[in-house]
């Protein structure tokens, strides 16, 4: 059976990834979630020194929602937006994705989110679907997102 182009090789937690240090921000592991009904994923705090400024996650694998949710999701607290911290965190989480055997990852976003679009483009993301439909049964739809942008980043 051929590997899905957006799947990884290792679907379980790698050891010794509790802290990923970077030159600007660091990622501190909150938890690794392995629920049988969802893709396993890492959740990290994004920290600037000792201050938590946001969070970032990496989902492992492929399911029917990956084109809506993406492999990587991030959020920077409002007080810290505008300083490229999301980009630096994205660069760090890409190293973890590579360690899991990803060659490409997907990032999705609200088409109105210009800051995230700039972040993903800076990280060499390529728009592969400008208007991917969100299923009415998905929580994003309930939150008002009927379509998402889907970007691909080659690692």
PDB file of C-alpha atoms in Angstrom:
ATOM      1  CA  UNK A   1       0.000   0.000   0.000  1.00  0.00           C
ATOM      2  CA  UNK A   2       1.392   3.380  -1.009  1.00  0.00           C
ATOM      3  CA  UNK A   3       1.844   6.073   1.627  1.00  0.00           C
ATOM      4  CA  UNK A   4      -0.604   8.990   1.388  1.00  0.00           C
ATOM      5  CA  UNK A   5       1.284  12.132   0.231  1.00  0.00           C
ATOM      6  CA  UNK A   6       0.265  14.022   3.376  1.00  0.00           C
ATOM      7  CA  UNK A   7       0.879  11.236   5.885  1.00  0.00           C
ATOM      8  CA  UNK A   8       3.833  10.769   8.214  1.00  0.00           C
ATOM      9  CA  UNK A   9       5.820   7.620   8.953  1.00  0.00           C
ATOM     10  CA  UNK A  10       5.641   7.685  12.752  1.00  0.00           C
ATOM     11  CA  UNK A  11       2.220   8.063  14.382  1.00  0.00           C
ATOM     12  CA  UNK A  12       3.340   8.026  17.995  1.00  0.00           C
ATOM     13  CA  UNK A  13       5.114  10.453  20.298  1.00  0.00           C
ATOM     14  CA  UNK A  14       8.841  10.888  19.861  1.00  0.00           C
ATOM     15  CA  UNK A  15      10.702  11.004  23.148  1.00  0.00           C
ATOM     16  CA  UNK A  16      12.713  14.019  24.294  1.00  0.00           C
ATOM     17  CA  UNK A  17      10.580  16.616  22.508  1.00  0.00           C
ATOM     18  CA  UNK A  18       9.317  18.353  25.653  1.00  0.00           C
ATOM     19  CA  UNK A  19      11.200  21.540  24.785  1.00  0.00           C
ATOM     20  CA  UNK A  20      12.129  22.790  21.322  1.00  0.00           C
ATOM     21  CA  UNK A  21      14.360  25.852  21.618  1.00  0.00           C
ATOM     22  CA  UNK A  22      14.713  28.439  18.922  1.00  0.00           C
ATOM     23  CA  UNK A  23      16.611  31.706  18.589  1.00  0.00           C
ATOM     24  CA  UNK A  24      13.484  33.827  19.138  1.00  0.00           C
ATOM     25  CA  UNK A  25      10.766  31.637  20.670  1.00  0.00           C
ATOM     26  CA  UNK A  26      10.673  28.176  22.196  1.00  0.00           C
ATOM     27  CA  UNK A  27       8.031  25.464  22.263  1.00  0.00           C
ATOM     28  CA  UNK A  28       7.172  23.815  25.576  1.00  0.00           C
ATOM     29  CA  UNK A  29       5.117  20.613  25.451  1.00  0.00           C
ATOM     30  CA  UNK A  30       1.720  20.849  27.125  1.00  0.00           C
ATOM     31  CA  UNK A  31       0.692  17.303  26.252  1.00  0.00           C
ATOM     32  CA  UNK A  32       0.556  14.609  23.623  1.00  0.00           C
ATOM     33  CA  UNK A  33      -3.002  13.532  22.892  1.00  0.00           C
ATOM     34  CA  UNK A  34      -3.732  10.091  21.453  1.00  0.00           C
ATOM     35  CA  UNK A  35      -7.522   9.767  21.401  1.00  0.00           C
ATOM     36  CA  UNK A  36      -8.820   6.798  19.404  1.00  0.00           C
ATOM     37  CA  UNK A  37     -11.434   8.991  17.690  1.00  0.00           C
ATOM     38  CA  UNK A  38      -9.028  11.694  16.478  1.00  0.00           C
ATOM     39  CA  UNK A  39      -5.556  11.963  15.034  1.00  0.00           C
ATOM     40  CA  UNK A  40      -2.850  11.980  17.706  1.00  0.00           C
ATOM     41  CA  UNK A  41      -1.328  15.410  18.199  1.00  0.00           C
ATOM     42  CA  UNK A  42       1.190  17.442  20.113  1.00  0.00           C
ATOM     43  CA  UNK A  43       0.160  20.669  21.819  1.00  0.00           C
ATOM     44  CA  UNK A  44       2.919  23.150  22.671  1.00  0.00           C
ATOM     45  CA  UNK A  45       3.021  26.518  24.412  1.00  0.00           C
ATOM     46  CA  UNK A  46       4.880  29.149  22.417  1.00  0.00           C
ATOM     47  CA  UNK A  47       7.097  31.012  24.852  1.00  0.00           C
ATOM     48  CA  UNK A  48       9.131  34.187  24.641  1.00  0.00           C
ATOM     49  CA  UNK A  49      11.593  33.854  27.490  1.00  0.00           C
ATOM     50  CA  UNK A  50       9.380  32.661  30.344  1.00  0.00           C
ATOM     51  CA  UNK A  51       6.197  34.236  28.968  1.00  0.00           C
ATOM     52  CA  UNK A  52       3.581  32.150  27.189  1.00  0.00           C
ATOM     53  CA  UNK A  53       2.555  34.047  24.054  1.00  0.00           C
ATOM     54  CA  UNK A  54       0.524  31.441  22.185  1.00  0.00           C
ATOM     55  CA  UNK A  55       0.162  27.807  21.262  1.00  0.00           C
ATOM     56  CA  UNK A  56       0.888  25.503  18.334  1.00  0.00           C
ATOM     57  CA  UNK A  57      -0.135  21.942  17.516  1.00  0.00           C
ATOM     58  CA  UNK A  58       1.045  19.196  15.175  1.00  0.00           C
ATOM     59  CA  UNK A  59      -1.393  16.469  14.118  1.00  0.00           C
ATOM     60  CA  UNK A  60       0.047  13.093  13.138  1.00  0.00           C
ATOM     61  CA  UNK A  61      -1.474  11.248  10.201  1.00  0.00           C
ATOM     62  CA  UNK A  62      -4.293  11.766   7.744  1.00  0.00           C
ATOM     63  CA  UNK A  63      -8.053  11.535   8.193  1.00  0.00           C
ATOM     64  CA  UNK A  64     -11.170  12.886   6.491  1.00  0.00           C
ATOM     65  CA  UNK A  65     -10.746  16.273   8.204  1.00  0.00           C
ATOM     66  CA  UNK A  66      -7.089  16.990   7.421  1.00  0.00           C
ATOM     67  CA  UNK A  67      -8.009  19.257   4.481  1.00  0.00           C
ATOM     68  CA  UNK A  68     -10.146  21.326   6.871  1.00  0.00           C
ATOM     69  CA  UNK A  69      -8.012  21.277  10.036  1.00  0.00           C
ATOM     70  CA  UNK A  70      -4.505  20.873   8.593  1.00  0.00           C
ATOM     71  CA  UNK A  71      -1.512  19.257  10.278  1.00  0.00           C
ATOM     72  CA  UNK A  72      -0.361  22.419  12.027  1.00  0.00           C
ATOM     73  CA  UNK A  73      -2.474  24.923  13.908  1.00  0.00           C
ATOM     74  CA  UNK A  74      -1.244  27.952  15.834  1.00  0.00           C
ATOM     75  CA  UNK A  75      -2.468  31.000  17.696  1.00  0.00           C
ATOM     76  CA  UNK A  76      -0.562  33.992  19.061  1.00  0.00           C
ATOM     77  CA  UNK A  77      -2.049  35.995  21.940  1.00  0.00           C
ATOM     78  CA  UNK A  78      -3.305  39.373  20.730  1.00  0.00           C
ATOM     79  CA  UNK A  79      -0.762  41.373  22.775  1.00  0.00           C
ATOM     80  CA  UNK A  80       2.109  39.599  20.966  1.00  0.00           C
ATOM     81  CA  UNK A  81       0.815  39.627  17.396  1.00  0.00           C
ATOM     82  CA  UNK A  82       2.700  41.493  14.686  1.00  0.00           C
ATOM     83  CA  UNK A  83       6.224  40.380  15.647  1.00  0.00           C
ATOM     84  CA  UNK A  84       6.507  37.228  13.451  1.00  0.00           C
ATOM     85  CA  UNK A  85       6.366  34.923  16.496  1.00  0.00           C
ATOM     86  CA  UNK A  86       3.981  32.567  14.662  1.00  0.00           C
ATOM     87  CA  UNK A  87       6.529  32.232  11.859  1.00  0.00           C
ATOM     88  CA  UNK A  88       9.326  31.358  14.296  1.00  0.00           C
ATOM     89  CA  UNK A  89       7.109  28.798  16.049  1.00  0.00           C
ATOM     90  CA  UNK A  90       6.117  27.330  12.689  1.00  0.00           C
ATOM     91  CA  UNK A  91       9.773  26.903  11.746  1.00  0.00           C
ATOM     92  CA  UNK A  92      10.375  25.019  15.013  1.00  0.00           C
ATOM     93  CA  UNK A  93       7.371  22.703  14.680  1.00  0.00           C
ATOM     94  CA  UNK A  94       8.499  21.857  11.131  1.00  0.00           C
ATOM     95  CA  UNK A  95      11.561  20.149  12.652  1.00  0.00           C
ATOM     96  CA  UNK A  96       9.260  17.898  14.688  1.00  0.00           C
ATOM     97  CA  UNK A  97       7.165  17.158  11.589  1.00  0.00           C
ATOM     98  CA  UNK A  98      10.334  16.121   9.727  1.00  0.00           C
ATOM     99  CA  UNK A  99      11.288  13.845  12.638  1.00  0.00           C
ATOM    100  CA  UNK A 100       7.931  12.117  12.222  1.00  0.00           C
ATOM    101  CA  UNK A 101       8.659  11.488   8.552  1.00  0.00           C
ATOM    102  CA  UNK A 102       6.511  14.159   6.959  1.00  0.00           C
ATOM    103  CA  UNK A 103       7.663  15.429   3.588  1.00  0.00           C
ATOM    104  CA  UNK A 104       4.795  17.899   3.276  1.00  0.00           C
ATOM    105  CA  UNK A 105       2.338  19.354   5.768  1.00  0.00           C
ATOM    106  CA  UNK A 106      -0.955  21.151   5.348  1.00  0.00           C
ATOM    107  CA  UNK A 107      -1.984  24.357   7.075  1.00  0.00           C
ATOM    108  CA  UNK A 108      -5.512  25.667   6.742  1.00  0.00           C
ATOM    109  CA  UNK A 109      -6.990  29.003   7.677  1.00  0.00           C
ATOM    110  CA  UNK A 110      -9.861  31.398   7.414  1.00  0.00           C
ATOM    111  CA  UNK A 111      -9.455  33.174   4.040  1.00  0.00           C
ATOM    112  CA  UNK A 112      -9.897  36.517   5.859  1.00  0.00           C
ATOM    113  CA  UNK A 113      -6.919  35.933   8.182  1.00  0.00           C
ATOM    114  CA  UNK A 114      -4.299  38.063   6.425  1.00  0.00           C
ATOM    115  CA  UNK A 115      -1.736  37.669   9.230  1.00  0.00           C
ATOM    116  CA  UNK A 116      -1.762  33.873   8.957  1.00  0.00           C
ATOM    117  CA  UNK A 117      -1.591  34.059   5.174  1.00  0.00           C
ATOM    118  CA  UNK A 118       1.550  36.220   5.447  1.00  0.00           C
ATOM    119  CA  UNK A 119       3.049  33.832   8.014  1.00  0.00           C
ATOM    120  CA  UNK A 120       2.502  30.756   5.856  1.00  0.00           C
ATOM    121  CA  UNK A 121       3.802  32.478   2.720  1.00  0.00           C
ATOM    122  CA  UNK A 122       6.933  33.543   4.625  1.00  0.00           C
ATOM    123  CA  UNK A 123       7.375  29.854   5.562  1.00  0.00           C
ATOM    124  CA  UNK A 124       7.248  28.990   1.823  1.00  0.00           C
ATOM    125  CA  UNK A 125       3.671  27.740   1.903  1.00  0.00           C
ATOM    126  CA  UNK A 126       1.952  27.198  -1.422  1.00  0.00           C
ATOM    127  CA  UNK A 127      -1.801  27.733  -1.776  1.00  0.00           C
ATOM    128  CA  UNK A 128      -3.260  24.462  -3.069  1.00  0.00           C
ATOM    129  CA  UNK A 129      -6.950  25.199  -2.476  1.00  0.00           C
ATOM    130  CA  UNK A 130      -8.223  28.777  -2.199  1.00  0.00           C
ATOM    131  CA  UNK A 131     -11.737  27.700  -1.207  1.00  0.00           C
ATOM    132  CA  UNK A 132     -11.945  24.220   0.298  1.00  0.00           C
ATOM    133  CA  UNK A 133     -15.524  23.563   1.500  1.00  0.00           C
ATOM    134  CA  UNK A 134     -16.089  22.880   5.188  1.00  0.00           C
ATOM    135  CA  UNK A 135     -18.604  20.124   5.910  1.00  0.00           C
ATOM    136  CA  UNK A 136     -21.763  21.384   7.662  1.00  0.00           C
ATOM    137  CA  UNK A 137     -21.147  18.726  10.341  1.00  0.00           C
ATOM    138  CA  UNK A 138     -17.708  20.144  11.233  1.00  0.00           C
ATOM    139  CA  UNK A 139     -17.266  22.509  14.195  1.00  0.00           C
ATOM    140  CA  UNK A 140     -15.601  25.089  11.912  1.00  0.00           C
ATOM    141  CA  UNK A 141     -18.859  25.346   9.960  1.00  0.00           C
ATOM    142  CA  UNK A 142     -20.783  25.944  13.183  1.00  0.00           C
ATOM    143  CA  UNK A 143     -18.269  28.721  13.968  1.00  0.00           C
ATOM    144  CA  UNK A 144     -19.061  30.371  10.626  1.00  0.00           C
ATOM    145  CA  UNK A 145     -16.320  29.014   8.356  1.00  0.00           C
ATOM    146  CA  UNK A 146     -17.873  27.624   5.184  1.00  0.00           C
ATOM    147  CA  UNK A 147     -14.552  27.475   3.303  1.00  0.00           C
ATOM    148  CA  UNK A 148     -10.868  27.453   4.231  1.00  0.00           C
ATOM    149  CA  UNK A 149      -7.623  28.201   2.428  1.00  0.00           C
ATOM    150  CA  UNK A 150      -5.372  25.130   2.258  1.00  0.00           C
ATOM    151  CA  UNK A 151      -1.601  25.656   2.058  1.00  0.00           C
ATOM    152  CA  UNK A 152       1.089  23.042   1.547  1.00  0.00           C
ATOM    153  CA  UNK A 153       4.574  23.400   3.003  1.00  0.00           C
ATOM    154  CA  UNK A 154       7.317  21.135   1.708  1.00  0.00           C
ATOM    155  CA  UNK A 155       9.737  20.204   4.470  1.00  0.00           C
TER     156      UNK A 155
END
